[in-house]
Amino acid sequence: MPKLPTHIENAETSSKKVILAGIAIIIIFGSIFVAWGTLASLHGAVQAQGTVMVDSRRKTVQHLEGGIINSILVKEGDRVTAGQPLIILADLQAKASVELLS
C-alpha cells in the first residue's frame, strides 16, 4: 500500500479527533441530562380544570353584505341559542341608501 503524504495523514488524524471529541461531548451532556432527570426532585404539580375543544366547533360568522360592527354582544366561550343576536352592525350604509333615495 502506498504511503500517503503527511498533510493527508494529518487531515485524517484531525478529523478523527474532531469526531471523537463530538461523540464525547454528546455522551457527557447526555449523561448529565439523564442524571438530572433522575435525581431532580419535583415538589409539586399544578392542577387545573379545563375543557379541550376541537377547533372544528368554532364557527365563522359573516355578514352577507359586509358592514361595520357597532358592538359585539357575546364573548368567546358563551353559549348561544339559535336566533340570538351576536353583533350589532352600524346602520351607516342603510342611512346612506335612504338619504340617496330621498
N, CA and C atoms as an extended XYZ file, in Angstrom:
306
Properties=species:S:1:pos:R:3:atomname:S:1:resname:S:1:resid:I:1 pbc="F F F"
N         0.844       -1.170        0.000 N   MET     1
C         0.000        0.000        0.000 CA  MET     1
C         0.896        1.242        0.000 C   MET     1
N         0.593        2.218       -0.889 N   PRO     2
C         1.450        3.399       -0.964 CA  PRO     2
C         1.257        4.292        0.255 C   PRO     2
N         2.337        4.945        0.642 N   LYS     3
C         2.296        5.846        1.797 CA  LYS     3
C         1.679        7.182        1.375 C   LYS     3
N         0.736        7.685        2.229 N   LEU     4
C         0.067        8.958        1.953 CA  LEU     4
C         0.966       10.120        2.333 C   LEU     4
N         0.804       11.248        1.658 N   PRO     5
C         1.557       12.442        2.063 CA  PRO     5
C         1.177       12.844        3.482 C   PRO     5
N         2.069       13.529        4.165 N   THR     6
C         1.859       13.867        5.579 CA  THR     6
C         0.670       14.791        5.802 C   THR     6
N         0.383       15.705        4.867 N   HIS     7
C        -0.750       16.611        5.084 CA  HIS     7
C        -2.078       15.853        5.014 C   HIS     7
N        -2.164       14.762        4.228 N   ILE     8
C        -3.387       13.958        4.186 CA  ILE     8
C        -3.505       13.141        5.462 C   ILE     8
N        -2.396       12.606        5.943 N   GLU     9
C        -2.420       11.855        7.196 CA  GLU     9
C        -2.831       12.759        8.347 C   GLU     9
N        -2.329       13.986        8.364 N   ASN    10
C        -2.689       14.938        9.418 CA  ASN    10
C        -4.177       15.287        9.353 C   ASN    10
N        -4.737       15.409        8.147 N   ALA    11
C        -6.159       15.726        7.995 CA  ALA    11
C        -7.014       14.577        8.506 C   ALA    11
N        -6.604       13.338        8.196 N   GLU    12
C        -7.364       12.181        8.682 CA  GLU    12
C        -7.303       12.095       10.193 C   GLU    12
N        -6.137       12.357       10.756 N   THR    13
C        -5.969       12.295       12.207 CA  THR    13
C        -6.785       13.390       12.886 C   THR    13
N        -6.762       14.603       12.335 N   SER    14
C        -7.504       15.702       12.960 CA  SER    14
C        -9.009       15.499       12.820 C   SER    14
N        -9.482       14.937       11.699 N   SER    15
C       -10.923       14.689       11.564 CA  SER    15
C       -11.374       13.592       12.525 C   SER    15
N       -10.523       12.591       12.771 N   LYS    16
C       -10.872       11.555       13.752 CA  LYS    16
C       -10.947       12.161       15.142 C   LYS    16
N       -10.030       13.087       15.447 N   LYS    17
C       -10.049       13.747       16.758 CA  LYS    17
C       -11.324       14.568       16.940 C   LYS    17
N       -11.743       15.262       15.893 N   VAL    18
C       -12.964       16.079       15.968 CA  VAL    18
C       -14.186       15.197       16.171 C   VAL    18
N       -14.246       14.098       15.442 N   ILE    19
C       -15.390       13.176       15.578 CA  ILE    19
C       -15.427       12.587       16.982 C   ILE    19
N       -14.272       12.134       17.490 N   LEU    20
C       -14.228       11.576       18.842 CA  LEU    20
C       -14.590       12.629       19.892 C   LEU    20
N       -14.140       13.865       19.706 N   ALA    21
C       -14.489       14.935       20.646 CA  ALA    21
C       -15.990       15.206       20.621 C   ALA    21
N       -16.589       15.192       19.425 N   GLY    22
C       -18.041       15.394       19.317 CA  GLY    22
C       -18.821       14.282       20.005 C   GLY    22
N       -18.396       13.044       19.795 N   ILE    23
C       -19.067       11.913       20.451 CA  ILE    23
C       -18.917       12.011       21.964 C   ILE    23
N       -17.726       12.395       22.432 N   ALA    24
C       -17.503       12.537       23.874 CA  ALA    24
C       -18.401       13.620       24.459 C   ALA    24
N       -18.556       14.744       23.768 N   ILE    25
C       -19.425       15.829       24.247 CA  ILE    25
C       -20.872       15.372       24.310 C   ILE    25
N       -21.319       14.654       23.298 N   ILE    26
C       -22.702       14.146       23.295 CA  ILE    26
C       -22.918       13.191       24.463 C   ILE    26
N       -21.967       12.304       24.714 N   ILE    27
C       -22.096       11.350       25.815 CA  ILE    27
C       -22.099       12.072       27.152 C   ILE    27
N       -21.216       13.057       27.317 N   ILE    28
C       -21.146       13.795       28.583 CA  ILE    28
C       -22.447       14.544       28.844 C   ILE    28
N       -22.932       15.317       27.871 N   PHE    29
C       -24.171       16.071       28.073 CA  PHE    29
C       -25.373       15.151       28.217 C   PHE    29
N       -25.392       14.060       27.478 N   GLY    30
C       -26.474       13.084       27.631 CA  GLY    30
C       -26.491       12.488       29.022 C   GLY    30
N       -25.309       12.163       29.551 N   SER    31
C       -25.221       11.611       30.910 CA  SER    31
C       -25.680       12.625       31.939 C   SER    31
N       -25.266       13.871       31.777 N   ILE    32
C       -25.697       14.924       32.709 CA  ILE    32
C       -27.215       15.089       32.663 C   ILE    32
N       -27.800       15.081       31.480 N   PHE    33
C       -29.239       15.250       31.345 CA  PHE    33
C       -29.991       14.086       31.998 C   PHE    33
N       -29.534       12.859       31.768 N   VAL    34
C       -30.175       11.691       32.368 CA  VAL    34
C       -30.039       11.730       33.888 C   VAL    34
N       -28.850       12.106       34.396 N   ALA    35
C       -28.652       12.196       35.842 CA  ALA    35
C       -29.556       13.265       36.446 C   ALA    35
N       -29.658       14.415       35.792 N   TRP    36
C       -30.538       15.480       36.300 CA  TRP    36
C       -31.995       15.020       36.305 C   TRP    36
N       -32.417       14.378       35.218 N   GLY    37
C       -33.800       13.903       35.145 CA  GLY    37
C       -34.112       12.866       36.197 C   GLY    37
N       -33.126       12.065       36.557 N   THR    38
C       -33.331       11.025       37.563 CA  THR    38
C       -33.303       11.598       38.971 C   THR    38
N       -32.402       12.522       39.237 N   LEU    39
C       -32.173       12.997       40.601 CA  LEU    39
C       -32.954       14.257       40.960 C   LEU    39
N       -33.479       14.981       40.003 N   ALA    40
C       -34.185       16.234       40.298 CA  ALA    40
C       -35.465       15.925       41.057 C   ALA    40
N       -35.692       16.666       42.108 N   SER    41
C       -36.903       16.435       42.896 CA  SER    41
C       -37.989       17.410       42.455 C   SER    41
N       -39.157       16.878       42.244 N   LEU    42
C       -40.311       17.708       41.893 CA  LEU    42
C       -41.169       17.828       43.140 C   LEU    42
N       -41.327       19.041       43.639 N   HIS    43
C       -42.049       19.245       44.881 CA  HIS    43
C       -43.550       19.296       44.699 C   HIS    43
N       -44.025       19.492       43.521 N   GLY    44
C       -45.458       19.565       43.320 CA  GLY    44
C       -45.788       19.747       41.864 C   GLY    44
N       -47.065       19.806       41.623 N   ALA    45
C       -47.539       19.996       40.258 CA  ALA    45
C       -48.699       20.977       40.285 C   ALA    45
N       -48.982       21.553       39.169 N   VAL    46
C       -50.107       22.467       39.049 CA  VAL    46
C       -51.270       21.697       38.453 C   VAL    46
N       -52.390       21.762       39.128 N   GLN    47
C       -53.583       21.097       38.629 CA  GLN    47
C       -54.631       22.156       38.331 C   GLN    47
N       -55.296       21.993       37.211 N   ALA    48
C       -56.328       22.948       36.828 CA  ALA    48
C       -57.391       22.229       36.022 C   ALA    48
N       -58.613       22.731       36.121 N   GLN    49
C       -59.683       22.168       35.324 CA  GLN    49
C       -59.718       22.885       33.986 C   GLN    49
N       -60.117       22.157       32.972 N   GLY    50
C       -60.196       22.769       31.665 CA  GLY    50
C       -61.026       21.922       30.732 C   GLY    50
N       -61.297       22.455       29.584 N   THR    51
C       -62.061       21.749       28.570 CA  THR    51
C       -61.271       21.769       27.280 C   THR    51
N       -61.144       20.609       26.671 N   VAL    52
C       -60.480       20.527       25.388 CA  VAL    52
C       -61.550       20.559       24.312 C   VAL    52
N       -61.413       21.508       23.406 N   MET    53
C       -62.403       21.640       22.333 CA  MET    53
C       -61.707       21.485       20.997 C   MET    53
N       -62.353       20.795       20.117 N   VAL    54
C       -61.844       20.651       18.764 CA  VAL    54
C       -62.108       21.949       18.022 C   VAL    54
N       -61.152       22.379       17.238 N   ASP    55
C       -61.267       23.660       16.540 CA  ASP    55
C       -62.413       23.657       15.532 C   ASP    55
N       -62.864       22.484       15.110 N   SER    56
C       -63.933       22.438       14.108 CA  SER    56
C       -65.275       22.912       14.669 C   SER    56
N       -65.411       23.009       15.987 N   ARG    57
C       -66.653       23.525       16.569 CA  ARG    57
C       -66.742       25.041       16.451 C   ARG    57
N       -65.646       25.671       16.144 N   ARG    58
C       -65.628       27.123       16.002 CA  ARG    58
C       -66.322       27.499       14.699 C   ARG    58
N       -67.184       28.456       14.750 N   LYS    59
C       -67.954       28.873       13.570 CA  LYS    59
C       -67.584       30.294       13.192 C   LYS    59
N       -67.456       30.522       11.917 N   THR    60
C       -67.184       31.854       11.399 CA  THR    60
C       -68.508       32.540       11.096 C   THR    60
N       -68.672       33.740       11.614 N   VAL    61
C       -69.900       34.499       11.397 CA  VAL    61
C       -69.560       35.654       10.468 C   VAL    61
N       -70.261       35.709        9.335 N   GLN    62
C       -70.020       36.781        8.382 CA  GLN    62
C       -71.340       37.377        7.927 C   GLN    62
N       -71.337       38.670        7.753 N   HIS    63
C       -72.493       39.367        7.212 CA  HIS    63
C       -72.447       39.221        5.702 C   HIS    63
N       -73.592       39.020        5.080 N   LEU    64
C       -73.614       38.781        3.638 CA  LEU    64
C       -73.158       39.981        2.832 C   LEU    64
N       -73.460       41.173        3.298 N   GLU    65
C       -73.137       42.378        2.538 CA  GLU    65
C       -71.948       43.124        3.117 C   GLU    65
N       -71.445       42.709        4.241 N   GLY    66
C       -70.354       43.434        4.893 CA  GLY    66
C       -70.909       44.554        5.745 C   GLY    66
N       -70.059       45.250        6.423 N   GLY    67
C       -70.511       46.363        7.247 CA  GLY    67
C       -69.543       46.611        8.386 C   GLY    67
N       -69.899       47.594        9.203 N   ILE    68
C       -69.079       47.972       10.347 CA  ILE    68
C       -69.779       47.476       11.602 C   ILE    68
N       -69.037       46.782       12.445 N   ILE    69
C       -69.615       46.257       13.689 CA  ILE    69
C       -69.686       47.388       14.704 C   ILE    69
N       -70.886       47.593       15.227 N   ASN    70
C       -71.109       48.619       16.235 CA  ASN    70
C       -70.800       48.073       17.624 C   ASN    70
N       -71.258       46.852       17.924 N   SER    71
C       -70.954       46.235       19.214 CA  SER    71
C       -71.060       44.715       19.097 C   SER    71
N       -70.291       44.024       19.929 N   ILE    72
C       -70.300       42.563       19.992 CA  ILE    72
C       -71.010       42.176       21.279 C   ILE    72
N       -72.048       41.361       21.175 N   LEU    73
C       -72.891       41.043       22.318 CA  LEU    73
C       -72.470       39.773       23.059 C   LEU    73
N       -71.575       38.976       22.501 N   VAL    74
C       -71.146       37.737       23.152 CA  VAL    74
C       -69.624       37.717       23.256 C   VAL    74
N       -69.136       36.884       24.188 N   LYS    75
C       -67.697       36.690       24.345 CA  LYS    75
C       -67.358       35.251       23.997 C   LYS    75
N       -66.093       34.979       23.747 N   GLU    76
C       -65.676       33.617       23.440 CA  GLU    76
C       -65.962       32.725       24.637 C   GLU    76
N       -66.583       31.602       24.377 N   GLY    77
C       -66.939       30.659       25.429 CA  GLY    77
C       -68.390       30.762       25.856 C   GLY    77
N       -69.092       31.849       25.477 N   ASP    78
C       -70.512       31.982       25.817 CA  ASP    78
C       -71.324       30.964       25.029 C   ASP    78
N       -72.382       30.469       25.657 N   ARG    79
C       -73.311       29.593       24.943 CA  ARG    79
C       -74.377       30.470       24.300 C   ARG    79
N       -74.675       30.188       23.054 N   VAL    80
C       -75.675       30.966       22.335 CA  VAL    80
C       -76.766       30.030       21.840 C   VAL    80
N       -77.934       30.602       21.611 N   THR    81
C       -79.057       29.829       21.090 CA  THR    81
C       -79.367       30.303       19.679 C   THR    81
N       -80.120       29.486       18.980 N   ALA    82
C       -80.488       29.826       17.609 CA  ALA    82
C       -81.313       31.110       17.615 C   ALA    82
N       -80.970       32.042       16.760 N   GLY    83
C       -81.705       33.298       16.648 CA  GLY    83
C       -81.226       34.392       17.577 C   GLY    83
N       -80.307       34.091       18.494 N   GLN    84
C       -79.802       35.103       19.423 CA  GLN    84
C       -78.877       36.056       18.672 C   GLN    84
N       -79.065       37.380       18.834 N   PRO    85
C       -78.169       38.322       18.163 CA  PRO    85
C       -76.759       38.223       18.743 C   PRO    85
N       -75.776       38.202       17.872 N   LEU    86
C       -74.380       38.111       18.291 CA  LEU    86
C       -73.669       39.454       18.197 C   LEU    86
N       -74.000       40.226       17.171 N   ILE    87
C       -73.383       41.528       16.970 CA  ILE    87
C       -74.437       42.528       16.520 C   ILE    87
N       -74.128       43.792       16.665 N   ILE    88
C       -74.973       44.850       16.123 CA  ILE    88
C       -74.136       45.598       15.100 C   ILE    88
N       -74.637       45.639       13.879 N   LEU    89
C       -73.931       46.340       12.819 CA  LEU    89
C       -74.328       47.806       12.809 C   LEU    89
N       -73.394       48.650       12.458 N   ALA    90
C       -73.683       50.072       12.314 CA  ALA    90
C       -74.587       50.246       11.094 C   ALA    90
N       -75.541       51.143       11.202 N   ASP    91
C       -76.506       51.316       10.114 CA  ASP    91
C       -76.112       52.448        9.170 C   ASP    91
N       -74.840       52.693        9.009 N   LEU    92
C       -74.376       53.777        8.147 CA  LEU    92
C       -74.756       53.550        6.691 C   LEU    92
N       -74.610       52.318        6.217 N   GLN    93
C       -74.902       52.033        4.814 CA  GLN    93
C       -76.402       52.165        4.543 C   GLN    93
N       -77.226       51.712        5.481 N   ALA    94
C       -78.673       51.831        5.297 CA  ALA    94
C       -79.090       53.302        5.306 C   ALA    94
N       -78.530       54.100        6.212 N   LYS    95
C       -78.847       55.526        6.256 CA  LYS    95
C       -78.425       56.220        4.966 C   LYS    95
N       -77.273       55.844        4.454 N   ALA    96
C       -76.792       56.452        3.207 CA  ALA    96
C       -77.697       56.088        2.040 C   ALA    96
N       -78.193       54.844        2.021 N   SER    97
C       -79.112       54.441        0.953 CA  SER    97
C       -80.440       55.200        1.048 C   SER    97
N       -80.946       55.376        2.258 N   VAL    98
C       -82.199       56.113        2.440 CA  VAL    98
C       -82.042       57.570        2.007 C   VAL    98
N       -80.928       58.175        2.409 N   GLU    99
C       -80.704       59.571        2.024 CA  GLU    99
C       -80.532       59.711        0.518 C   GLU    99
N       -79.905       58.732       -0.108 N   LEU   100
C       -79.711       58.776       -1.553 CA  LEU   100
C       -81.050       58.667       -2.276 C   LEU   100
N       -81.922       57.798       -1.775 N   LEU   101
C       -83.220       57.591       -2.409 CA  LEU   101
C       -84.183       58.731       -2.154 C   LEU   101
N       -84.043       59.409       -1.032 N   SER   102
C       -84.977       60.503       -0.730 CA  SER   102
C       -84.405       61.796       -1.228 C   SER   102
